[in-house]
mmCIF file of C-alpha atoms in Angstrom:
data_model
loop_
_atom_site.group_PDB
_atom_site.id
_atom_site.type_symbol
_atom_site.label_atom_id
_atom_site.label_comp_id
_atom_site.label_asym_id
_atom_site.label_seq_id
_atom_site.Cartn_x
_atom_site.Cartn_y
_atom_site.Cartn_z
ATOM 1 C CA MET X 1116 119.128 95.669 118.661
ATOM 2 C CA PRO X 1117 119.775 93.792 115.466
ATOM 3 C CA PHE X 1118 116.938 93.031 113.150
ATOM 4 C CA ASP X 1119 115.169 89.519 113.573
ATOM 5 C CA ALA X 1120 112.002 88.334 111.904
ATOM 6 C CA SER X 1121 109.908 85.160 111.706
ATOM 7 C CA VAL X 1122 106.718 84.164 110.162
ATOM 8 C CA GLY X 1123 104.261 81.680 111.774
ATOM 9 C CA LEU X 1124 101.468 80.092 109.731
ATOM 10 C CA SER X 1125 98.583 78.403 111.135
ATOM 11 C CA GLY X 1126 95.390 77.362 109.314
ATOM 12 C CA SER X 1127 94.092 80.441 107.636
ATOM 13 C CA SER X 1128 96.231 82.971 109.481
ATOM 14 C CA ALA X 1129 99.898 84.154 109.241
ATOM 15 C CA VAL X 1130 101.868 86.239 111.972
ATOM 16 C CA LEU X 1131 104.899 88.066 110.911
ATOM 17 C CA HIS X 1132 106.941 89.003 113.980
ATOM 18 C CA LEU X 1133 109.502 91.860 113.445
ATOM 19 C CA SER X 1134 112.064 92.896 116.074
ATOM 20 C CA GLY X 1135 114.990 95.216 116.336
ATOM 21 C CA ARG X 1136 116.025 97.808 113.802
ATOM 22 C CA LEU X 1137 114.907 97.023 110.314
ATOM 23 C CA THR X 1138 117.539 98.598 107.873
ATOM 24 C CA ASP X 1139 117.913 98.603 104.186
ATOM 25 C CA ALA X 1140 120.112 95.523 104.449
ATOM 26 C CA ASP X 1141 117.282 93.633 106.153
ATOM 27 C CA VAL X 1142 114.539 94.435 103.465
ATOM 28 C CA ARG X 1143 115.425 91.411 101.405
ATOM 29 C CA THR X 1144 114.716 89.127 104.478
ATOM 30 C CA LEU X 1145 111.510 90.862 105.069
ATOM 31 C CA ARG X 1146 110.366 90.603 101.469
ATOM 32 C CA GLY X 1147 111.174 86.887 101.650
ATOM 33 C CA LEU X 1148 108.924 86.457 104.857
ATOM 34 C CA VAL X 1149 106.249 88.519 103.331
ATOM 35 C CA GLU X 1150 106.018 86.506 100.144
ATOM 36 C CA GLN X 1151 106.048 83.379 102.149
ATOM 37 C CA ALA X 1152 103.125 84.549 104.219
ATOM 38 C CA VAL X 1153 101.156 86.069 101.368
ATOM 39 C CA GLY X 1154 101.932 82.905 99.289
ATOM 40 C CA ARG X 1155 99.698 80.827 101.781
ATOM 41 C CA SER X 1156 96.753 83.206 100.930
ATOM 42 C CA PRO X 1157 95.840 83.805 104.582
ATOM 43 C CA ARG X 1158 92.461 85.177 105.649
ATOM 44 C CA ARG X 1159 94.250 87.150 108.152
ATOM 45 C CA LEU X 1160 97.919 88.482 108.223
ATOM 46 C CA VAL X 1161 99.079 89.920 111.680
ATOM 47 C CA VAL X 1162 102.290 91.800 111.669
ATOM 48 C CA ASP X 1163 103.565 91.986 115.216
ATOM 49 C CA LEU X 1164 105.653 95.283 115.635
ATOM 50 C CA TYR X 1165 105.787 95.101 119.606
ATOM 51 C CA ASP X 1166 109.555 94.554 119.500
ATOM 52 C CA LEU X 1167 110.401 96.711 116.325
ATOM 53 C CA GLU X 1168 112.471 99.882 117.173
ATOM 54 C CA GLU X 1169 112.544 101.323 113.648
ATOM 55 C CA MET X 1170 112.176 100.525 109.973
ATOM 56 C CA VAL X 1171 113.063 102.093 106.817
ATOM 57 C CA PRO X 1172 110.637 103.271 104.060
ATOM 58 C CA ALA X 1173 111.507 100.226 101.936
ATOM 59 C CA ALA X 1174 109.966 98.099 104.630
ATOM 60 C CA LEU X 1175 106.701 100.008 104.473
ATOM 61 C CA ARG X 1176 106.668 99.217 100.686
ATOM 62 C CA CYS X 1177 107.029 95.487 101.679
ATOM 63 C CA LEU X 1178 103.914 95.997 103.987
ATOM 64 C CA ALA X 1179 102.062 97.596 101.124
ATOM 65 C CA PHE X 1180 103.175 94.665 98.769
ATOM 66 C CA ALA X 1181 101.706 92.216 101.336
ATOM 67 C CA GLN X 1182 98.215 94.154 101.599
ATOM 68 C CA GLN X 1183 98.220 94.299 97.735
ATOM 69 C CA HIS X 1184 98.732 90.517 97.226
ATOM 70 C CA LEU X 1185 96.435 89.261 100.047
ATOM 71 C CA PRO X 1186 93.035 87.817 98.914
ATOM 72 C CA ALA X 1187 90.318 90.503 98.492
ATOM 73 C CA THR X 1188 88.516 89.288 101.662
ATOM 74 C CA ALA X 1189 91.600 88.962 103.762
ATOM 75 C CA GLU X 1190 92.519 91.422 106.710
ATOM 76 C CA MET X 1191 95.915 92.819 107.669
ATOM 77 C CA VAL X 1192 96.357 93.777 111.219
ATOM 78 C CA ILE X 1193 99.323 95.693 112.503
ATOM 79 C CA GLU X 1194 99.860 95.168 116.228
ATOM 80 C CA GLY X 1195 102.112 96.883 118.525
ATOM 81 C CA ALA X 1196 103.516 99.643 116.530
ATOM 82 C CA SER X 1197 105.093 102.450 118.628
ATOM 83 C CA GLU X 1198 103.928 106.035 118.252
ATOM 84 C CA HIS X 1199 106.890 106.712 115.769
ATOM 85 C CA LEU X 1200 105.935 103.622 113.757
ATOM 86 C CA ARG X 1201 102.495 104.426 113.780
ATOM 87 C CA GLY X 1202 103.247 107.919 112.277
ATOM 88 C CA ALA X 1203 105.197 106.363 109.438
ATOM 89 C CA LEU X 1204 102.404 103.949 108.795
ATOM 90 C CA GLU X 1205 99.868 106.943 108.572
ATOM 91 C CA ARG X 1206 102.102 109.083 106.644
ATOM 92 C CA SER X 1207 102.507 106.319 104.022
ATOM 93 C CA GLY X 1208 98.736 105.877 103.830
ATOM 94 C CA LEU X 1209 98.786 102.098 105.046
ATOM 95 C CA THR X 1210 96.515 102.892 107.905
ATOM 96 C CA GLN X 1211 93.661 103.370 105.462
ATOM 97 C CA SER X 1212 93.808 99.713 104.129
ATOM 98 C CA MET X 1213 95.045 98.063 107.513
ATOM 99 C CA THR X 1214 93.834 97.603 110.829
ATOM 100 C CA VAL X 1215 96.166 99.152 113.363
ATOM 101 C CA VAL X 1216 95.859 97.943 116.960
ATOM 102 C CA THR X 1217 97.514 100.209 119.583
ATOM 103 C CA ALA X 1218 96.740 98.264 122.808
ATOM 104 C CA ALA X 1219 99.760 97.411 125.161
ATOM 105 C CA ALA X 1220 101.782 94.409 124.544
ATOM 106 C CA PRO X 1221 100.285 91.227 125.836
ATOM 107 C CA ARG X 1222 103.513 90.097 127.194
#
């Protein structure tokens, strides 16, 4: 499935939805959406990975960038990451600075 992404902004929250296969060619798109979300200084940034099949290491760096550029009091939440993606997040050390929700998809 090709990569698709969108960002939704509402009040003090932002939701970044990622789906498909995120390749190196897609990282520029992801980076732009992350910058858009972080630029609004949300109190909460939710990254919806329910429909994401895989991601390259550069995408993990984009998520780290998001975490580093959020306000100090903001929360970053990763939702719906598959076991494979959770492993990548853990190996990168990102799970220490983000909340990872592993509940079933609310669809």
